[in-house]
Amino acid sequence: MSQEIVISGGGLWNPEYTITNEELVEAYNAWAQKYNFEHAATIEAGTEDAKPYSSAEFVAKASGIKSRFVFCKDGVLDIDRMRPAFLERGDDELSQQAEMAVNAARIAMAEAKKTGRDIDAVIVSCAYTQRSYPAIAIEVQKELGIEGFGFDMLVACSAATFALQRAYEMVAAGTAKCVLAINPELTSPQVNYRDRDSHFIFGDVATATIVEKAETCTSEHSYEIVSTKAVTSFSNNIRSNFGYTSRATDADPYSADKLFHQAGRKVFKEVCPMAAKHIGEHIAQHDLSPNDISRWWLHQANINMNTLITKQLLGRVATVAEAPIVLDRYANTASAGSLIAFNLYHKDLKKGDYGLICSFGAGYSIGSLVLKKR
Ligand SMILES: CC(C)(COP(=O)(O)OP(=O)(O)OC[C@H]1O[C@@H](n2cnc3c(N)ncnc32)[C@H](O)[C@@H]1OP(=O)(O)O)[C@@H](O)C(=O)NCCC(=O)NCCS
């Protein structure tokens, strides 16, 4: 794999609706108050716990999140619903997730100066896909007039980095010339807005990236993919049990365990050292030290995780110029976080500067790419 392979364009698209911590906490607390009132007898008898109250200050301090984008705001803040109210689309209409994907893809294609005719493979990779088949990627392929092939893949928080790794390998192997890797992270339908510990974590967004050979790249800003590295290690600490077999069990297909849930403290303690070790080993493969990395485009789950990881690597906390944080505006967007940071903060890098994209989270899964500005 000696040929130079590059990222030649990125796209970031966010939905028009936002929900601030204050709005979210107000709705959650109103729901909790109503719940506790309606369950006063059992709570009083000690047979169930009262629902605890949330706080916007806690959320900002514990996570760094202040606001999030949502594809559909209707229903989320309605205390009698507490989930988005999507309109079901017909089979002949573009699905919601494909719509998000296409929006981000068009921006990435413009950045990379590509049309649908230049692209021959589409990967849609994210934490959840809206349906099992036909693949969202094939729907996107049709919408953008792309010939070749497309497929979906799921790797939770590392879906975006793992897709870029597959794109890199496909171009290197010659099975595709120009790959469009897209991450339509439609997380809000899987958020348990009735769970105080996780109701604030996620937002919706889509990112897209073009990967091709250096010889076909004509874009203004491009990055050599110096190398990629991935690791997974099974953990139940971040889990969603919803799946196509839900219908075949007698359990409630919409119960709390079927939605996102986590042991947040354990995740924090276990994933940070894993990610720091992984990154340190990856850059060392190129005789680079952490101080040689000009930009850290890190996963965006929690600001304190990023602080700890860069501190372990650099021996000091990275500045926001070195390791940008987008959590305040976007929240955790599953796999898209590191690519939001990339999309917003890469154009100032100079030729020869190194940058690192890294995701870490559910699975556990960690994926990284060492990039060099061309
Ligand atoms: C989720 C996370 C932000 C919670 O932060 P934390 O400081 O670990 O919070 P804890 O759940 O331990 O709770 C700390 C205290 O705040 C309280 N608390 C938790 N959620 C709260 C909320 N929404 N509002 C107010 N208080 C809250 C807890 O009850 C607890 O109180 P106690 O000390 O009296 O028991 C944190 O664990 C985390 O970021 N983990 C990383 C993993 C992650 O985000 N993964 C996402 C998927 S990749």
CSV table of C-alpha atoms and ligand atoms in Angstrom, one decimal:
chain,number,residue,atom,x,y,z
A,1,MET,CA,0.0,0.0,0.0
A,2,SER,CA,2.7,2.5,-1.1
A,3,GLN,CA,0.6,4.8,-3.1
A,4,GLU,CA,-0.4,8.1,-1.5
A,5,ILE,CA,-4.1,8.1,-0.4
A,6,VAL,CA,-5.7,11.3,0.7
A,7,ILE,CA,-8.7,12.8,2.3
A,8,SER,CA,-9.7,15.4,-0.2
A,9,GLY,CA,-12.9,16.9,1.2
A,10,GLY,CA,-15.1,16.9,4.2
A,11,GLY,CA,-18.8,17.9,4.8
A,12,LEU,CA,-20.7,18.8,7.9
A,13,TRP,CA,-24.4,19.2,8.0
A,14,ASN,CA,-26.5,19.9,11.0
A,15,PRO,CA,-30.3,19.9,11.4
A,16,GLU,CA,-32.1,23.3,11.9
A,17,TYR,CA,-33.5,22.6,15.3
A,18,THR,CA,-31.5,22.9,18.6
A,19,ILE,CA,-32.4,22.0,22.2
A,20,THR,CA,-30.5,23.7,25.0
A,21,ASN,CA,-29.7,22.1,28.3
A,22,GLU,CA,-32.2,24.4,30.0
A,23,GLU,CA,-35.0,23.3,27.6
A,24,LEU,CA,-34.1,19.7,28.0
A,25,VAL,CA,-33.8,19.8,31.8
A,26,GLU,CA,-37.1,21.8,32.2
A,27,ALA,CA,-39.0,19.1,30.3
A,28,TYR,CA,-37.2,16.2,32.1
A,29,ASN,CA,-37.9,17.8,35.5
A,30,ALA,CA,-41.6,18.4,34.7
A,31,TRP,CA,-41.9,14.8,33.6
A,32,ALA,CA,-40.1,13.6,36.8
A,33,GLN,CA,-42.3,15.7,39.0
A,34,LYS,CA,-45.4,14.4,37.3
A,35,TYR,CA,-44.1,10.8,37.6
A,36,ASN,CA,-43.3,11.2,41.3
A,37,PHE,CA,-46.8,12.7,41.9
A,38,GLU,CA,-48.5,9.8,40.1
A,39,HIS,CA,-46.4,7.2,41.9
A,40,ALA,CA,-46.4,8.9,45.3
A,41,ALA,CA,-47.9,5.8,47.1
A,42,THR,CA,-45.3,3.3,45.9
A,43,ILE,CA,-42.5,5.8,46.4
A,44,GLU,CA,-43.8,6.5,49.9
A,45,ALA,CA,-44.0,2.7,50.6
A,46,GLY,CA,-40.4,2.3,49.4
A,47,THR,CA,-41.2,-0.1,46.6
A,48,GLU,CA,-39.8,2.2,44.0
A,49,ASP,CA,-37.4,5.1,43.9
A,50,ALA,CA,-38.5,8.7,43.1
A,51,LYS,CA,-37.2,10.0,39.8
A,52,PRO,CA,-34.2,12.3,40.6
A,53,TYR,CA,-34.1,15.8,39.2
A,54,SER,CA,-31.6,16.9,36.5
A,55,SER,CA,-29.7,20.2,36.3
A,56,ALA,CA,-28.5,22.2,33.4
A,57,GLU,CA,-25.4,23.3,35.4
A,58,PHE,CA,-24.5,19.6,36.2
A,59,VAL,CA,-24.8,18.7,32.5
A,60,ALA,CA,-22.5,21.5,31.3
A,61,LYS,CA,-19.9,20.8,34.1
A,62,ALA,CA,-20.0,16.9,33.9
A,63,SER,CA,-20.0,16.7,30.1
A,64,GLY,CA,-19.1,20.1,28.4
A,65,ILE,CA,-22.5,19.9,26.6
A,66,LYS,CA,-24.6,23.1,26.4
A,67,SER,CA,-26.8,22.4,23.4
A,68,ARG,CA,-27.5,19.8,20.7
A,69,PHE,CA,-29.0,19.7,17.2
A,70,VAL,CA,-32.0,17.4,16.6
A,71,PHE,CA,-33.5,16.3,13.4
A,72,CYS,CA,-37.0,16.6,14.8
A,73,LYS,CA,-37.7,18.7,17.9
A,74,ASP,CA,-41.5,17.8,18.0
A,75,GLY,CA,-42.2,15.4,20.8
A,76,VAL,CA,-38.9,15.5,22.6
A,77,LEU,CA,-39.9,18.2,25.1
A,78,ASP,CA,-43.5,16.9,25.4
A,79,ILE,CA,-43.7,15.3,28.9
A,80,ASP,CA,-46.4,13.0,27.7
A,81,ARG,CA,-44.2,11.7,24.9
A,82,MET,CA,-40.4,12.3,25.6
A,83,ARG,CA,-39.2,11.1,22.1
A,84,PRO,CA,-39.2,12.7,18.7
A,85,ALA,CA,-42.3,12.5,16.6
A,86,PHE,CA,-41.2,11.5,13.2
A,87,LEU,CA,-43.6,11.3,10.3
A,88,GLU,CA,-43.3,7.9,8.6
A,89,ARG,CA,-42.1,8.3,5.0
A,90,GLY,CA,-43.2,6.2,2.1
A,91,ASP,CA,-41.0,3.7,0.3
A,92,ASP,CA,-40.7,6.1,-2.6
A,93,GLU,CA,-39.6,9.0,-0.4
A,94,LEU,CA,-36.0,9.7,0.7
A,95,SER,CA,-35.6,8.3,4.2
A,96,GLN,CA,-34.6,10.7,7.0
A,97,GLN,CA,-31.2,9.2,7.4
A,98,ALA,CA,-30.4,9.2,3.7
A,99,GLU,CA,-31.6,12.9,3.6
A,100,MET,CA,-29.0,13.8,6.3
A,101,ALA,CA,-26.3,11.8,4.5
A,102,VAL,CA,-27.0,13.4,1.2
A,103,ASN,CA,-26.8,16.9,2.7
A,104,ALA,CA,-23.4,16.2,4.2
A,105,ALA,CA,-22.2,14.3,1.1
A,106,ARG,CA,-23.0,17.3,-1.2
A,107,ILE,CA,-20.8,19.6,0.9
A,108,ALA,CA,-17.9,17.1,1.0
A,109,MET,CA,-18.2,16.6,-2.8
A,110,ALA,CA,-18.0,20.3,-3.4
A,111,GLU,CA,-15.0,20.6,-1.1
A,112,ALA,CA,-13.3,17.8,-3.0
A,113,LYS,CA,-14.5,19.1,-6.4
A,114,LYS,CA,-16.2,15.8,-7.2
A,115,THR,CA,-19.5,14.9,-8.9
A,116,GLY,CA,-21.3,11.7,-8.6
A,117,ARG,CA,-19.6,10.4,-11.7
A,118,ASP,CA,-16.2,10.7,-10.0
A,119,ILE,CA,-17.2,8.5,-7.1
A,120,ASP,CA,-17.4,4.7,-7.3
A,121,ALA,CA,-18.2,3.6,-3.7
A,122,VAL,CA,-20.4,4.8,-0.8
A,123,ILE,CA,-20.1,3.8,2.8
A,124,VAL,CA,-22.7,4.8,5.3
A,125,SER,CA,-21.3,4.2,8.7
A,126,CYS,CA,-22.9,5.2,11.9
A,127,ALA,CA,-24.2,4.1,15.3
A,128,TYR,CA,-27.7,3.1,14.1
A,129,THR,CA,-29.2,2.6,10.7
A,130,GLN,CA,-32.9,3.4,10.2
A,131,ARG,CA,-33.6,0.0,8.6
A,132,SER,CA,-31.8,-3.1,7.7
A,133,TYR,CA,-32.2,-3.1,3.9
A,134,PRO,CA,-32.0,-1.8,1.3
A,135,ALA,CA,-28.8,-0.2,2.6
A,136,ILE,CA,-29.0,3.5,3.3
A,137,ALA,CA,-25.7,3.8,1.3
A,138,ILE,CA,-27.4,2.4,-1.8
A,139,GLU,CA,-30.3,4.9,-1.4
A,140,VAL,CA,-27.7,7.7,-1.1
A,141,GLN,CA,-25.8,6.3,-4.1
A,142,LYS,CA,-29.0,6.6,-6.3
A,143,GLU,CA,-29.8,10.1,-5.0
A,144,LEU,CA,-26.3,11.3,-5.9
A,145,GLY,CA,-26.0,9.5,-9.3
A,146,ILE,CA,-23.1,7.4,-8.3
A,147,GLU,CA,-22.3,4.2,-10.1
A,148,GLY,CA,-20.4,1.3,-8.4
A,149,PHE,CA,-21.4,0.0,-5.0
A,150,GLY,CA,-22.5,1.0,-1.5
A,151,PHE,CA,-22.9,-0.6,1.9
A,152,ASP,CA,-23.8,0.3,5.5
A,153,MET,CA,-21.7,-0.5,8.5
A,154,LEU,CA,-22.2,-0.1,12.3
A,155,VAL,CA,-19.4,0.4,14.8
A,156,ALA,CA,-21.1,2.8,17.3
A,157,CYS,CA,-18.8,5.6,18.3
A,158,SER,CA,-16.0,4.4,16.0
A,159,ALA,CA,-18.2,4.1,12.9
A,160,ALA,CA,-16.7,7.1,11.2
A,161,THR,CA,-13.0,6.3,11.7
A,162,PHE,CA,-13.5,2.6,10.9
A,163,ALA,CA,-15.3,3.7,7.6
A,164,LEU,CA,-12.4,5.9,6.7
A,165,GLN,CA,-10.1,3.0,7.3
A,166,ARG,CA,-12.2,0.8,5.0
A,167,ALA,CA,-12.2,3.6,2.4
A,168,TYR,CA,-8.4,3.9,2.6
A,169,GLU,CA,-8.0,0.1,2.2
A,170,MET,CA,-10.4,0.0,-0.7
A,171,VAL,CA,-8.5,2.8,-2.6
A,172,ALA,CA,-5.2,1.1,-1.7
A,173,ALA,CA,-6.4,-2.2,-2.9
A,174,GLY,CA,-7.8,-0.8,-6.1
A,175,THR,CA,-11.4,-2.0,-5.5
A,176,ALA,CA,-12.5,1.7,-5.6
A,177,LYS,CA,-11.0,4.9,-7.0
A,178,CYS,CA,-12.9,7.4,-5.0
A,179,VAL,CA,-14.9,6.6,-1.8
A,180,LEU,CA,-17.6,8.7,-0.2
A,181,ALA,CA,-17.8,7.8,3.5
A,182,ILE,CA,-20.8,9.3,5.3
A,183,ASN,CA,-21.9,9.3,9.0
A,184,PRO,CA,-25.6,10.3,9.3
A,185,GLU,CA,-25.8,10.1,13.1
A,186,LEU,CA,-29.5,10.2,13.8
A,187,THR,CA,-29.2,9.4,17.5
A,188,SER,CA,-32.2,11.2,19.0
A,189,PRO,CA,-34.7,8.3,18.5
A,190,GLN,CA,-32.5,6.1,20.7
A,191,VAL,CA,-32.0,8.6,23.5
A,192,ASN,CA,-33.9,7.8,26.7
A,193,TYR,CA,-35.2,11.3,27.5
A,194,ARG,CA,-36.7,9.9,30.7
A,195,ASP,CA,-33.3,8.9,32.1
A,196,ARG,CA,-31.6,11.6,34.1
A,197,ASP,CA,-28.1,10.2,33.6
A,198,SER,CA,-28.2,10.1,29.8
A,199,HIS,CA,-31.0,12.4,28.6
A,200,PHE,CA,-28.5,15.1,27.7
A,201,ILE,CA,-25.8,13.2,26.0
A,202,PHE,CA,-26.6,13.0,22.3
A,203,GLY,CA,-27.3,15.2,19.3
A,204,ASP,CA,-28.0,14.6,15.6
A,205,VAL,CA,-25.6,15.5,12.8
A,206,ALA,CA,-24.1,14.2,9.5
A,207,THR,CA,-20.5,14.2,8.4
A,208,ALA,CA,-19.0,13.0,5.0
A,209,THR,CA,-15.5,12.5,3.7
A,210,ILE,CA,-14.0,11.8,0.3
A,211,VAL,CA,-11.0,9.5,0.1
A,212,GLU,CA,-9.1,9.0,-3.1
A,213,LYS,CA,-5.6,8.7,-4.5
A,214,ALA,CA,-3.3,11.8,-4.5
A,215,GLU,CA,-3.0,11.6,-8.3
A,216,THR,CA,-6.7,12.3,-8.7
A,217,CYS,CA,-7.0,14.9,-6.0
A,218,THR,CA,-7.7,18.5,-7.1
A,219,SER,CA,-9.0,20.0,-3.9
A,220,GLU,CA,-7.6,23.0,-2.1
A,221,HIS,CA,-7.1,21.3,1.3
A,222,SER,CA,-6.1,17.7,1.3
A,223,TYR,CA,-4.4,15.3,3.8
A,224,GLU,CA,-2.3,12.3,3.2
A,225,ILE,CA,-3.6,9.4,5.2
A,226,VAL,CA,-0.2,8.4,6.7
A,227,SER,CA,-1.7,5.3,8.4
A,228,THR,CA,-4.7,4.0,10.3
A,229,LYS,CA,-5.1,1.9,13.4
A,230,ALA,CA,-8.0,0.2,15.0
A,231,VAL,CA,-8.7,-1.9,18.1
A,232,THR,CA,-11.8,-3.3,19.7
A,233,SER,CA,-12.4,-5.0,23.1
A,234,PHE,CA,-15.8,-6.2,24.2
A,235,SER,CA,-17.6,-4.3,26.9
A,236,ASN,CA,-21.2,-4.1,28.2
A,237,ASN,CA,-20.7,-0.7,29.7
A,238,ILE,CA,-22.3,1.1,26.7
A,239,ARG,CA,-25.2,-0.8,25.2
A,240,SER,CA,-28.4,-0.7,23.3
A,241,ASN,CA,-30.3,-3.9,23.0
A,242,PHE,CA,-32.9,-2.9,20.4
A,243,GLY,CA,-32.6,-5.0,17.3
A,244,TYR,CA,-34.6,-7.0,14.8
A,245,THR,CA,-35.0,-9.9,17.2
A,246,SER,CA,-36.9,-7.6,19.7
A,247,ARG,CA,-40.1,-8.5,18.1
A,248,ALA,CA,-39.5,-12.2,18.7
A,249,THR,CA,-39.1,-11.9,22.4
A,250,ASP,CA,-41.9,-11.2,24.9
A,251,ALA,CA,-39.9,-8.3,26.4
A,252,ASP,CA,-41.1,-4.7,25.8
A,253,PRO,CA,-39.3,-3.7,22.6
A,254,TYR,CA,-39.1,-0.1,23.9
A,255,SER,CA,-37.9,-0.7,27.5
A,256,ALA,CA,-34.9,1.3,28.8
A,257,ASP,CA,-32.4,-1.5,28.0
A,258,LYS,CA,-33.4,-1.2,24.3
A,259,LEU,CA,-32.3,2.4,24.3
A,260,PHE,CA,-28.8,3.9,24.8
A,261,HIS,CA,-27.6,3.2,28.4
A,262,GLN,CA,-24.2,3.2,29.9
A,263,ALA,CA,-22.2,2.9,33.1
A,264,GLY,CA,-20.7,6.3,32.5
A,265,ARG,CA,-18.1,6.3,35.3
A,266,LYS,CA,-16.7,2.9,34.2
A,267,VAL,CA,-16.6,4.0,30.6
A,268,PHE,CA,-14.7,7.1,31.6
A,269,LYS,CA,-12.2,5.1,33.7
A,270,GLU,CA,-11.6,2.3,31.2
A,271,VAL,CA,-11.7,4.1,27.8
A,272,CYS,CA,-9.4,7.1,28.6
A,273,PRO,CA,-6.3,5.0,29.3
A,274,MET,CA,-7.1,2.7,26.4
A,275,ALA,CA,-7.4,5.7,24.0
A,276,ALA,CA,-4.2,7.4,25.3
A,277,LYS,CA,-2.2,4.1,24.9
A,278,HIS,CA,-3.7,3.5,21.4
A,279,ILE,CA,-2.9,7.0,20.2
A,280,GLY,CA,0.6,7.0,21.7
A,281,GLU,CA,1.4,3.7,20.0
A,282,HIS,CA,0.0,4.8,16.7
A,283,ILE,CA,2.0,8.0,16.4
A,284,ALA,CA,5.1,6.2,17.7
A,285,GLN,CA,4.9,3.9,14.6
A,286,HIS,CA,6.0,6.9,12.6
A,287,ASP,CA,8.6,8.1,15.1
A,288,LEU,CA,6.3,10.9,16.0
A,289,SER,CA,5.8,12.2,19.6
A,290,PRO,CA,2.6,13.8,20.8
A,291,ASN,CA,4.3,17.2,20.5
A,292,ASP,CA,4.7,16.6,16.8
A,293,ILE,CA,0.9,16.5,16.3
A,294,SER,CA,-0.4,20.0,15.4
A,295,ARG,CA,-4.1,19.2,15.7
A,296,TRP,CA,-6.0,16.6,17.7
A,297,TRP,CA,-9.4,15.9,16.2
A,298,LEU,CA,-10.7,13.8,19.0
A,299,HIS,CA,-14.0,12.0,19.7
A,300,GLN,CA,-16.5,14.2,21.4
A,301,ALA,CA,-18.3,12.3,24.2
A,302,ASN,CA,-17.2,14.3,27.2
A,303,ILE,CA,-14.9,17.3,27.6
A,304,ASN,CA,-13.2,15.7,30.7
A,305,MET,CA,-12.3,12.6,28.7
A,306,ASN,CA,-10.5,14.7,26.1
A,307,THR,CA,-8.7,16.7,28.8
A,308,LEU,CA,-7.5,13.6,30.5
A,309,ILE,CA,-6.4,11.9,27.2
A,310,THR,CA,-4.4,14.9,26.0
A,311,LYS,CA,-2.9,15.3,29.4
A,312,GLN,CA,-1.7,11.7,29.5
A,313,LEU,CA,-0.2,12.2,26.0
A,314,LEU,CA,1.3,15.7,26.2
A,315,GLY,CA,2.0,15.9,30.0
A,316,ARG,CA,-0.2,19.0,30.0
A,317,VAL,CA,-3.8,19.8,28.9
A,318,ALA,CA,-4.0,20.6,25.2
A,319,THR,CA,-5.2,24.0,24.2
A,320,VAL,CA,-8.5,24.3,22.4
A,321,ALA,CA,-6.6,25.4,19.3
A,322,GLU,CA,-4.7,22.1,19.5
A,323,ALA,CA,-7.6,19.8,20.4
A,324,PRO,CA,-10.8,21.6,19.4
A,325,ILE,CA,-14.0,20.9,21.4
A,326,VAL,CA,-17.4,21.0,19.6
A,327,LEU,CA,-19.4,19.3,22.4
A,328,ASP,CA,-20.8,22.6,23.7
A,329,ARG,CA,-22.8,23.1,20.4
A,330,TYR,CA,-23.2,19.6,19.1
A,331,ALA,CA,-23.2,17.3,22.2
A,332,ASN,CA,-22.1,13.7,21.6
A,333,THR,CA,-22.9,12.8,18.1
A,334,ALA,CA,-21.8,9.2,18.3
A,335,SER,CA,-19.1,8.6,15.6
A,336,ALA,CA,-19.3,12.0,14.0
A,337,GLY,CA,-17.7,14.0,16.7
A,338,SER,CA,-14.0,13.8,15.6
A,339,LEU,CA,-15.1,14.6,12.1
A,340,ILE,CA,-17.1,17.6,13.1
A,341,ALA,CA,-13.9,18.9,14.8
A,342,PHE,CA,-11.9,18.0,11.6
A,343,ASN,CA,-14.4,19.8,9.4
A,344,LEU,CA,-14.5,23.0,11.5
A,345,TYR,CA,-10.8,23.1,12.3
A,346,HIS,CA,-8.4,22.0,9.6
A,347,LYS,CA,-8.0,24.7,7.0
A,348,ASP,CA,-5.4,26.7,9.0
A,349,LEU,CA,-2.9,23.8,9.1
A,350,LYS,CA,0.3,24.2,7.0
A,351,LYS,CA,1.9,21.8,4.5
A,352,GLY,CA,3.7,19.1,6.4
A,353,ASP,CA,1.7,19.5,9.7
A,354,TYR,CA,0.5,16.3,11.3
A,355,GLY,CA,-3.0,15.8,12.7
A,356,LEU,CA,-4.7,12.9,14.3
A,357,ILE,CA,-8.3,11.8,14.1
A,358,CYS,CA,-9.4,9.5,16.9
A,359,SER,CA,-12.6,8.0,18.1
A,360,PHE,CA,-13.3,6.0,21.2
A,361,GLY,CA,-16.4,4.5,22.7
A,362,ALA,CA,-18.9,1.7,22.6
A,363,GLY,CA,-17.7,-1.8,21.8
A,364,TYR,CA,-15.2,-0.7,23.2
A,365,SER,CA,-13.8,0.5,19.9
A,366,ILE,CA,-11.0,2.9,19.1
A,367,GLY,CA,-10.0,4.1,15.6
A,368,SER,CA,-7.4,6.5,14.6
A,369,LEU,CA,-5.8,8.0,11.4
A,370,VAL,CA,-2.6,10.0,11.3
A,371,LEU,CA,-2.9,12.7,8.6
A,372,LYS,CA,-0.3,15.0,7.0
A,373,LYS,CA,-1.4,18.2,5.4
A,374,ARG,CA,-0.3,18.4,1.7
B,1,LIG,C1,-22.1,10.5,31.7
B,1,LIG,C2,-21.2,11.3,32.6
B,1,LIG,C3,-21.1,12.7,32.0
B,1,LIG,C4,-21.7,11.4,34.0
B,1,LIG,O1,-20.8,12.2,34.8
B,1,LIG,P1,-20.3,11.7,36.2
B,1,LIG,O2,-19.6,12.8,36.9
B,1,LIG,O3,-19.6,10.4,36.0
B,1,LIG,O4,-21.7,11.5,36.9
B,1,LIG,P2,-22.3,10.3,37.8
B,1,LIG,O5,-23.2,9.6,37.0
B,1,LIG,O6,-21.2,9.6,38.5
B,1,LIG,O7,-23.0,11.2,38.8
B,1,LIG,C5,-22.3,12.2,39.7
B,1,LIG,C6,-23.4,12.8,40.6
B,1,LIG,O8,-24.2,13.7,39.8
B,1,LIG,C7,-25.5,13.2,39.8
B,1,LIG,N1,-26.1,13.4,38.5
B,1,LIG,C8,-26.0,12.5,37.4
B,1,LIG,N2,-26.7,13.0,36.4
B,1,LIG,C9,-27.2,14.1,36.8
B,1,LIG,C10,-28.0,15.1,36.1
B,1,LIG,N3,-28.4,15.0,34.8
B,1,LIG,N4,-28.3,16.2,36.8
B,1,LIG,C11,-27.9,16.4,38.1
B,1,LIG,N5,-27.2,15.5,38.7
B,1,LIG,C12,-26.8,14.4,38.1
B,1,LIG,C13,-25.4,11.8,40.2
B,1,LIG,O9,-26.6,11.4,40.9
B,1,LIG,C14,-24.3,11.8,41.2
B,1,LIG,O10,-24.7,12.2,42.4
B,1,LIG,P3,-24.0,11.5,43.7
B,1,LIG,O11,-22.5,11.8,43.7
B,1,LIG,O12,-24.7,12.2,44.8
B,1,LIG,O13,-24.3,10.0,43.6
B,1,LIG,C15,-19.8,10.7,32.7
B,1,LIG,O14,-19.8,9.5,33.4
B,1,LIG,C16,-19.2,10.5,31.3
B,1,LIG,O15,-19.0,11.3,30.6
B,1,LIG,N6,-18.8,9.3,31.0
B,1,LIG,C17,-18.1,9.1,29.7
B,1,LIG,C18,-18.8,8.2,28.8
B,1,LIG,C19,-19.7,8.9,27.8
B,1,LIG,O16,-20.1,10.0,27.9
B,1,LIG,N7,-20.0,8.0,26.9
B,1,LIG,C20,-21.0,8.4,25.9
B,1,LIG,C21,-21.0,7.3,24.9
B,1,LIG,S1,-19.4,7.2,24.0
